XYZ file of C-alpha atoms in Angstrom:
602
model
C 41.517 51.207 25.732
C 37.923 50.590 24.786
C 37.281 52.650 21.597
C 33.700 53.206 22.737
C 34.630 54.547 26.159
C 33.542 58.129 26.579
C 31.958 58.260 23.099
C 29.426 61.060 22.833
C 28.792 61.216 19.054
C 26.160 59.311 17.069
C 26.452 55.547 16.878
C 27.506 54.419 13.381
C 27.371 51.068 11.565
C 29.154 50.009 8.385
C 26.193 48.053 7.010
C 22.612 47.007 7.721
C 23.931 43.563 8.622
C 26.184 45.033 11.320
C 23.229 47.021 12.625
C 21.116 43.873 12.808
C 23.827 42.047 14.792
C 24.269 44.866 17.301
C 22.573 43.778 20.556
C 22.158 47.425 21.573
C 19.610 48.066 18.831
C 15.987 47.048 19.087
C 14.462 44.614 16.632
C 11.703 47.105 15.800
C 14.222 49.667 14.562
C 16.032 47.056 12.469
C 12.770 45.809 11.028
C 11.644 49.296 10.174
C 14.919 50.179 8.454
C 14.871 46.967 6.456
C 11.205 47.499 5.623
C 11.762 50.965 4.204
C 14.728 49.626 2.233
C 12.583 46.844 0.845
C 9.948 49.391 -0.124
C 12.588 51.229 -2.135
C 13.232 48.151 -4.266
C 9.583 47.319 -4.782
C 8.591 44.927 -1.971
C 5.761 47.153 -0.887
C 3.582 44.549 0.761
C 6.357 43.202 2.999
C 7.402 46.761 3.828
C 3.934 47.737 4.966
C 3.779 44.822 7.379
C 7.200 45.655 8.824
C 6.339 49.329 9.211
C 3.242 48.380 11.157
C 5.532 46.641 13.645
C 7.419 49.899 14.207
C 4.429 52.193 14.330
C 5.797 54.233 17.238
C 8.258 56.302 15.172
C 8.121 60.066 15.272
C 8.525 62.203 12.153
C 12.264 62.757 12.621
C 12.978 59.035 12.958
C 10.827 58.258 9.920
C 12.638 60.800 7.749
C 15.990 59.414 8.891
C 14.907 55.928 7.892
C 13.529 57.196 4.612
C 16.840 58.840 3.778
C 18.603 55.555 4.430
C 16.189 53.781 2.119
C 16.988 56.180 -0.700
C 20.681 55.560 -0.201
C 20.019 51.832 -0.289
C 17.996 52.184 -3.462
C 20.840 54.111 -5.062
C 23.388 51.458 -4.127
C 21.302 48.511 -5.217
C 20.061 50.079 -8.464
C 21.876 49.546 -11.713
C 21.962 51.443 -14.968
C 22.766 50.578 -18.525
C 24.464 52.948 -20.943
C 22.667 53.299 -24.267
C 23.734 51.109 -27.154
C 26.068 52.991 -29.484
C 28.180 56.035 -28.763
C 26.978 59.229 -27.142
C 29.112 62.352 -27.262
C 30.036 64.425 -24.187
C 29.858 68.206 -24.237
C 32.967 69.979 -25.580
C 35.379 67.024 -25.661
C 35.108 63.305 -25.087
C 37.466 61.925 -22.390
C 39.578 58.873 -23.143
C 38.014 56.823 -20.378
C 35.491 56.947 -17.602
C 36.874 57.901 -14.185
C 34.845 56.720 -11.229
C 33.335 59.568 -9.243
C 34.017 62.176 -11.915
C 30.865 63.478 -13.629
C 30.537 63.772 -17.379
C 28.366 66.325 -19.145
C 26.327 65.727 -22.274
C 24.524 68.258 -24.440
C 21.013 67.240 -25.393
C 17.535 68.730 -25.695
C 14.296 68.477 -23.761
C 10.967 69.611 -25.151
C 8.159 71.542 -23.538
C 4.936 71.929 -25.507
C 6.955 70.560 -28.407
C 9.680 73.258 -28.321
C 13.316 72.389 -27.687
C 15.298 73.635 -24.705
C 19.021 73.007 -24.914
C 20.417 71.467 -21.740
C 23.588 69.975 -20.295
C 23.003 66.764 -18.366
C 25.398 65.743 -15.613
C 25.973 61.995 -15.565
C 27.644 59.904 -12.859
C 28.686 56.398 -13.857
C 26.137 56.352 -16.654
C 23.273 57.727 -14.547
C 21.773 61.177 -15.275
C 21.668 63.171 -12.041
C 21.374 66.916 -12.801
C 20.240 69.171 -15.632
C 21.337 72.719 -16.387
C 20.983 75.002 -19.390
C 23.285 74.819 -22.391
C 25.149 78.162 -22.657
C 25.475 77.716 -26.427
C 21.761 77.155 -27.023
C 19.650 80.171 -28.062
C 16.586 79.026 -26.111
C 18.398 79.053 -22.782
C 21.828 80.747 -22.907
C 22.711 78.534 -19.954
C 19.451 79.046 -18.069
C 16.810 76.440 -17.376
C 13.368 76.157 -15.835
C 11.846 73.936 -13.165
C 10.433 71.498 -15.713
C 13.859 70.740 -17.142
C 15.232 70.291 -13.625
C 12.408 67.900 -12.762
C 12.943 65.767 -15.868
C 15.574 63.769 -13.961
C 13.029 62.699 -11.362
C 10.543 61.918 -14.124
C 13.114 59.602 -15.711
C 13.400 57.527 -12.536
C 9.672 57.619 -11.763
C 8.576 54.042 -10.906
C 5.021 54.954 -11.948
C 6.087 55.212 -15.574
C 4.656 52.656 -17.959
C 6.883 49.586 -17.795
C 5.425 47.144 -20.326
C 3.156 46.766 -23.311
C -0.476 46.308 -22.245
C -3.134 44.672 -24.427
C -6.710 44.963 -23.188
C -5.509 45.280 -19.600
C -3.045 42.375 -19.751
C 0.734 42.539 -20.069
C 2.038 41.735 -23.531
C 5.261 42.144 -25.513
C 6.502 44.443 -28.234
C 6.484 41.465 -30.609
C 2.770 41.029 -29.940
C 2.107 44.719 -30.546
C 4.246 44.839 -33.683
C 2.438 41.882 -35.196
C -0.982 43.359 -34.443
C -0.120 46.821 -35.783
C 1.425 45.493 -38.988
C -1.672 43.373 -39.525
C -3.808 46.500 -39.104
C -1.821 48.547 -41.623
C -1.876 45.622 -44.068
C -5.662 45.432 -43.708
C -6.109 49.170 -44.297
C -3.502 49.545 -47.059
C -5.881 48.469 -49.887
C -8.193 51.284 -48.742
C -5.271 53.754 -49.043
C -5.336 54.075 -45.258
C -8.986 55.116 -44.974
C -9.974 54.729 -41.328
C -6.392 55.147 -40.088
C -5.995 58.253 -37.916
C -2.940 59.693 -36.134
C -3.016 62.113 -33.179
C 0.067 63.925 -31.870
C 0.975 66.953 -29.817
C 2.778 69.945 -31.307
C 5.498 68.710 -33.670
C 8.732 70.677 -34.066
C 10.945 67.627 -34.635
C 12.170 67.708 -38.263
C 12.622 63.938 -38.204
C 9.119 63.306 -36.864
C 7.631 65.828 -39.305
C 9.267 63.984 -42.201
C 7.964 60.673 -40.861
C 4.419 62.065 -40.659
C 4.732 63.223 -44.273
C 5.889 59.731 -45.253
C 3.010 58.190 -43.288
C 0.443 60.355 -45.094
C 2.073 59.655 -48.458
C 1.989 55.921 -47.779
C -1.656 56.099 -46.639
C -3.226 59.027 -48.558
C -6.659 58.596 -46.967
C -5.253 58.580 -43.432
C -5.699 61.666 -41.277
C -3.355 63.486 -38.902
C -4.604 65.606 -35.996
C -2.746 67.882 -33.588
C -3.801 68.459 -29.996
C -1.681 70.597 -27.680
C -3.658 71.634 -24.580
C -1.482 74.715 -23.944
C -1.030 75.677 -27.585
C -0.750 79.215 -28.955
C -3.422 78.782 -31.620
C -4.756 82.309 -31.091
C -1.317 83.748 -31.831
C -1.131 81.936 -35.157
C -4.713 82.888 -35.991
C -3.877 86.512 -35.193
C -0.916 86.369 -37.564
C -3.223 85.088 -40.303
C -5.514 88.066 -39.746
C -2.654 90.559 -39.801
C -0.389 89.059 -42.475
C -2.597 86.687 -44.427
C -0.516 83.694 -43.350
C 0.494 81.977 -40.120
C 3.808 83.278 -38.804
C 5.761 82.735 -35.603
C 6.540 85.799 -33.490
C 9.840 86.257 -31.671
C 10.421 88.978 -29.091
C 13.783 90.763 -28.784
C 13.422 92.125 -25.275
C 17.089 93.073 -25.025
C 16.517 95.747 -27.681
C 13.390 97.268 -26.130
C 13.226 100.504 -24.133
C 9.455 100.398 -23.491
C 7.482 97.150 -23.263
C 3.703 96.877 -23.076
C 2.410 93.427 -22.082
C -1.311 92.958 -22.685
C -2.152 89.950 -20.523
C 1.184 88.485 -21.652
C 3.307 86.516 -19.181
C 6.291 86.279 -21.520
C 8.715 85.472 -18.686
C 6.869 82.159 -18.216
C 6.530 81.366 -21.922
C 6.784 77.560 -22.364
C 8.856 77.855 -25.528
C 11.157 80.764 -24.705
C 10.728 81.706 -21.042
C 14.391 81.210 -19.988
C 15.681 83.166 -22.999
C 13.154 85.965 -22.596
C 14.069 86.247 -18.918
C 17.762 86.593 -19.802
C 17.043 89.209 -22.457
C 14.714 91.190 -20.209
C 17.125 91.222 -17.270
C 19.861 92.476 -19.591
C 17.840 95.663 -20.080
C 17.579 96.178 -16.322
C 21.344 96.352 -15.750
C 22.426 99.979 -16.297
C 26.041 99.079 -17.066
C 24.945 97.086 -20.131
C 22.720 99.792 -21.612
C 24.760 102.951 -21.119
C 22.795 103.759 -17.992
C 19.382 103.373 -19.663
C 16.979 100.725 -18.368
C 13.798 99.478 -19.964
C 10.328 100.206 -18.619
C 7.707 97.493 -18.424
C 3.972 98.214 -18.405
C 1.705 95.239 -17.706
C -2.067 94.966 -17.991
C -3.272 91.584 -16.809
C -6.347 89.790 -15.591
C -4.478 87.417 -13.255
C -1.213 87.870 -11.309
C 1.837 86.615 -13.198
C 5.620 86.470 -12.997
C 5.870 89.166 -15.656
C 3.427 91.338 -13.740
C 5.537 91.006 -10.606
C 8.501 92.468 -12.530
C 6.542 95.399 -13.968
C 7.419 99.027 -13.348
C 3.726 99.797 -13.739
C 1.007 97.158 -13.408
C -2.714 97.606 -14.019
C -5.106 94.807 -12.971
C -7.841 94.705 -15.578
C -10.587 92.229 -16.328
C -9.995 89.872 -19.238
C -13.035 91.256 -21.066
C -11.729 94.844 -20.885
C -8.215 94.367 -22.281
C -9.301 94.475 -25.940
C -11.219 97.706 -25.301
C -8.130 99.258 -23.692
C -5.982 98.191 -26.661
C -8.449 99.714 -29.137
C -8.446 103.017 -27.248
C -4.641 103.028 -27.121
C -4.442 102.381 -30.865
C -6.777 105.328 -31.501
C -4.574 107.602 -29.374
C -1.544 106.497 -31.416
C -3.306 107.330 -34.683
C -4.380 103.868 -35.835
C -7.770 103.948 -37.564
C -9.680 101.391 -35.512
C -13.130 101.378 -33.966
C -12.989 102.037 -30.226
C -15.554 102.956 -27.583
C -15.281 106.330 -25.896
C -13.057 106.592 -22.838
C -15.118 106.770 -19.664
C -12.806 105.732 -16.811
C -10.452 108.534 -15.614
C -7.941 106.037 -14.249
C -7.721 104.204 -17.582
C -7.503 107.519 -19.432
C -4.406 108.456 -17.424
C -2.823 105.126 -18.334
C -3.718 105.602 -21.998
C -2.191 109.076 -22.054
C 1.107 107.967 -20.498
C 1.398 104.815 -22.592
C 0.673 106.569 -25.872
C 3.348 109.177 -25.100
C 5.925 106.568 -24.017
C 5.403 104.320 -27.034
C 5.421 107.187 -29.528
C 8.605 108.635 -28.006
C 10.432 105.320 -28.366
C 9.699 104.339 -31.959
C 12.018 101.557 -33.028
C 12.629 100.605 -29.397
C 9.060 99.955 -28.259
C 7.348 96.573 -28.092
C 3.739 95.434 -27.665
C 3.144 91.786 -26.767
C -0.215 90.032 -26.384
C -0.892 86.965 -24.237
C -1.853 83.562 -25.614
C -5.250 83.622 -23.867
C -6.369 86.733 -25.748
C -8.408 86.411 -28.977
C -6.888 86.357 -32.447
C -8.141 89.858 -33.289
C -6.187 91.393 -30.407
C -3.032 89.580 -31.542
C -3.540 91.058 -34.998
C -3.897 94.523 -33.457
C -0.657 93.923 -31.564
C 1.109 93.249 -34.884
C -0.401 96.424 -36.320
C 0.800 98.474 -33.343
C 4.305 97.031 -33.590
C 4.446 97.882 -37.291
C 3.196 101.407 -36.545
C 5.870 101.838 -33.849
C 8.705 100.581 -36.058
C 9.209 97.489 -33.913
C 9.198 94.958 -36.771
C 12.766 93.887 -37.421
C 14.072 95.457 -34.205
C 12.209 94.486 -31.042
C 10.063 91.852 -32.764
C 10.678 89.564 -35.728
C 8.692 86.990 -37.665
C 9.438 83.668 -39.307
C 7.658 80.680 -40.738
C 5.967 78.659 -37.967
C 8.300 76.465 -35.956
C 5.616 73.814 -35.539
C 4.670 71.622 -38.463
C 1.770 73.417 -40.174
C 1.036 71.171 -43.156
C -2.385 71.416 -44.771
C -3.386 67.986 -43.527
C -3.307 69.157 -39.908
C -6.795 68.968 -38.406
C -8.444 69.934 -35.148
C -9.477 67.609 -32.357
C -13.138 68.437 -32.974
C -12.794 66.973 -36.476
C -11.535 63.713 -34.988
C -14.505 63.570 -32.617
C -16.846 64.126 -35.550
C -15.170 61.395 -37.592
C -15.439 59.004 -34.642
C -19.146 59.739 -34.244
C -19.637 59.052 -37.958
C -17.914 55.672 -37.679
C -15.066 56.770 -39.954
C -12.266 55.901 -37.515
C -11.117 52.286 -37.592
C -7.755 52.712 -35.872
C -6.529 55.715 -33.893
C -2.840 55.964 -32.974
C -2.116 58.490 -30.204
C 1.531 59.507 -29.838
C 2.582 61.018 -26.492
C -0.753 62.727 -25.840
C -3.559 62.288 -23.320
C -6.704 63.772 -24.886
C -9.064 61.889 -22.579
C -7.632 64.011 -19.750
C -6.944 67.375 -21.383
C -9.349 67.669 -24.325
C -12.069 70.320 -23.932
C -14.883 68.851 -21.879
C -17.557 69.803 -24.396
C -15.985 67.382 -26.898
C -16.554 64.391 -24.556
C -13.507 62.693 -26.037
C -13.838 59.551 -23.909
C -17.317 58.936 -25.330
C -15.947 59.438 -28.840
C -13.264 56.804 -28.217
C -15.973 54.280 -27.355
C -16.865 54.323 -31.063
C -13.270 53.620 -32.176
C -12.667 49.865 -32.650
C -8.873 50.023 -32.259
C -7.011 52.550 -30.094
C -3.204 52.488 -29.817
C -1.523 54.737 -27.240
C 2.190 55.494 -26.857
C 2.946 57.305 -23.603
C 5.262 57.676 -20.624
C 2.375 56.683 -18.363
C -0.639 54.444 -18.694
C -2.790 57.484 -18.158
C -6.469 58.162 -18.837
C -6.053 57.594 -22.574
C -3.779 54.593 -22.090
C -6.309 52.965 -19.769
C -8.916 53.006 -22.565
C -6.536 51.826 -25.277
C -6.618 48.398 -26.846
C -2.824 48.621 -27.023
C -0.815 50.772 -24.630
C 2.878 51.054 -25.526
C 5.549 52.394 -23.115
C 7.318 55.468 -24.423
C 11.023 56.073 -23.913
C 11.903 59.169 -21.886
C 13.665 62.107 -23.543
C 16.856 61.128 -21.688
C 16.587 57.572 -23.045
C 16.215 58.125 -26.757
C 17.509 59.828 -29.886
C 15.450 62.642 -31.333
C 15.538 66.233 -32.528
C 13.390 69.340 -32.120
C 13.395 73.012 -32.974
C 13.641 75.839 -30.452
C 11.427 78.933 -30.423
C 13.618 80.578 -33.094
C 13.749 77.436 -35.232
C 17.228 76.297 -34.187
C 17.396 72.534 -34.615
C 18.591 70.681 -31.523
C 19.783 67.092 -31.306
C 18.748 64.895 -28.390
C 20.961 61.971 -27.437
C 20.222 59.342 -24.782
C 22.050 59.372 -21.462
C 20.900 55.898 -20.476
C 19.254 52.881 -22.068
C 15.467 52.700 -21.619
C 14.679 51.620 -18.072
C 11.268 50.171 -18.924
C 11.560 48.815 -22.486
C 10.191 52.038 -23.937
C 10.424 53.139 -27.546
C 10.189 56.517 -29.217
C 7.608 57.892 -31.617
C 10.294 57.751 -34.332
C 10.764 54.027 -33.844
C 7.023 53.322 -33.753
C 6.327 55.238 -36.972
C 9.272 53.572 -38.708
C 7.793 50.204 -37.772
C 4.338 51.227 -39.055
C 5.923 52.326 -42.329
C 7.646 48.970 -42.685
C 11.098 50.544 -42.869
C 14.241 48.482 -42.532
C 15.800 51.112 -40.258
C 13.935 51.368 -36.956
C 16.803 52.442 -34.677
C 16.266 55.949 -33.305
C 19.847 57.077 -33.829
C 19.931 55.978 -37.435
C 16.543 57.552 -38.139
C 17.675 60.946 -36.829
C 21.052 60.782 -38.530
C 19.478 59.753 -41.835
C 17.269 62.836 -41.752
C 20.231 65.167 -41.170
C 22.713 63.427 -43.468
C 22.516 66.144 -46.134
C 23.236 68.830 -43.513
C 25.738 66.744 -41.508
C 27.314 64.572 -44.209
C 30.283 63.122 -42.317
C 31.148 61.902 -38.845
C 33.004 65.086 -37.907
C 29.975 67.280 -38.606
C 27.661 64.847 -36.806
C 29.825 64.697 -33.685
C 30.298 68.470 -33.604
C 26.534 68.904 -33.597
C 26.140 66.318 -30.832
C 28.789 67.982 -28.682
C 27.177 71.383 -29.154
C 23.640 70.062 -28.757
C 22.443 71.970 -31.817
C 22.960 72.417 -35.538
C 24.649 75.729 -36.214
C 22.855 78.075 -38.589
C 19.577 76.150 -38.524
C 17.388 78.950 -37.119
C 14.496 79.920 -39.363
C 15.249 83.057 -41.403
C 13.254 86.177 -40.533
C 10.600 87.530 -42.868
C 9.242 91.083 -43.135
C 5.509 90.751 -43.805
C 3.200 93.613 -44.634
C 0.374 94.175 -42.166
C -3.136 94.246 -43.577
C -5.601 96.845 -42.357
C -8.690 94.873 -43.347
C -9.257 93.370 -39.912
C -9.330 96.808 -38.265
C -12.866 97.379 -39.509
C -14.209 94.680 -37.203
C -16.387 96.436 -34.611
C -15.816 95.936 -30.888
C -17.572 93.022 -29.287
C -20.810 93.714 -27.481
C -19.920 94.594 -23.878
C -20.606 91.753 -21.487
C -22.493 92.450 -18.273
C -20.274 93.068 -15.290
C -19.768 90.112 -13.007
C -17.276 87.481 -11.984
C -14.904 86.091 -14.608
C -13.779 82.468 -14.534
C -10.344 82.098 -16.131
C -8.418 78.854 -16.521
C -4.639 79.182 -16.360
C -1.885 76.543 -16.235
C -0.385 75.950 -12.814
C 3.139 77.424 -12.566
C 4.598 74.169 -11.214
C 2.564 71.289 -12.673
C 1.275 73.041 -15.836
C -2.041 71.529 -16.912
C -1.574 68.649 -14.472
C 0.674 66.616 -16.745
C 3.507 67.038 -14.192
C 1.358 66.271 -11.151
C 3.145 62.958 -10.511
C 6.490 64.719 -10.039
C 7.260 65.144 -6.339
C 9.815 67.884 -6.884
C 7.318 70.054 -8.725
C 4.622 69.353 -6.160
C 6.937 70.664 -3.430
C 8.524 73.625 -5.219
C 7.118 76.964 -4.004
C 4.771 78.845 -6.302
C 6.291 82.038 -7.734
C 3.266 83.968 -6.450
C 1.135 83.115 -3.433
């Protein structure tokens, strides 16, 4: 009996070769399928010509062919496990079983802060990321940026080689040139040598920066984080006399007032804050008592969408509202007279709610608000008995050494001709620096620019030396979470594009014998993890137990309260810049998953 007689299902082939030999298929279809497959492995020019030959495809046929090309790319691709051991989550199996996934605990960073994750790996290839249940920054949750990190790892647009003045070069070439530069500047104690990084919470990297500045005392280190919380730290200085990090304990709060604060989308602690907040909304976990959330905001937010009571209010009016609320609560602060009946009703209800829930109330202020309002938020929390219950403080998680300088200082030094060599680590200031600084013009006055980055982006394109950076899933590192918990990051795969980490680059610049990322991280933690058992336990857990920063109980100064209200601005349109919920400040714009994911609010 003919096996094809009476067949009504789809026609199947075991391979592309069998498809090509089937006389029932047209050459155009075969050419198109082969062309899309070739495009997947990098033969773009040949693919374009073949696709032109099959230009009559409809959308459904094209998507079917595209799916086949992805399957082909997956079958023809290869991966290399990292050199040296990596430790699976919970317990290491005796051997690899084909088709059975393995899970590894590691850490990804966002704005410098660690998020503990579990990475699913198939045959040495990372395929899926979820939260680490044992990590305080996630409790098993994750966000879209952690999910999208897998696609970022495999992004063919990532930087794939060293580039010197627009031409491909090698790491040996770059190493020789950089060592010659440091040797030339060493007699000047590093004068003219400048280092620019993003926010640094990595204890290993912080120690390396200290060693760099000790080796070259006249060198300068600058920090630029486009979505930083500088106003929060400045507000803490006003209120406490020193910079302190603020941690919210939403699971302990009965009444929450968010002043332009989207804490559920916080880059450092959003997943944890979401878990804690939701815990207060489940009656069975709070003896039948749920929290109440009041939100005043100038733009719609995820936190605002969860509010019990939400008040849209212009950015310029939020400080005035907070001053009037503080006066109603009995805080001696200058405040204009109440003139809006609607706002007066809100003030009356809020003052009563907060006062009735002392010890279980919480006031949080958004990062876009000025430092003075953050200081007032600390004063209100102290007045309401929130310190130590619904809010706590610690030393800053980010490195805050005295040698830290602002980006404007670097621009000024460049204009003065004081910058001989600028080394930029995993930052893109040409793209995201404030436009009034005209950072690109400042770089034109810098003789030697070295850029380490995942992409040859706007800054990399202007660099004398662009160096490919290893992805977070390709390298050893460490970082602290929002509460200071130290997390270890281990590689799931060897670097796909010959990238190296900031640890390895700084070790090379310091002339150290040890330049391997694993050894650099382990050396830093050797006093805390002295033997192999302790080291492997930390790797399996993805964190170092007991490493969170201890809380402090600072006294709140009242000196700042005497500052008078700002002169009212004339009414009119406000222009506010906010990070996109899916591509942030644009740094994730090359990620297709994040481009396609729906916005939380439309």
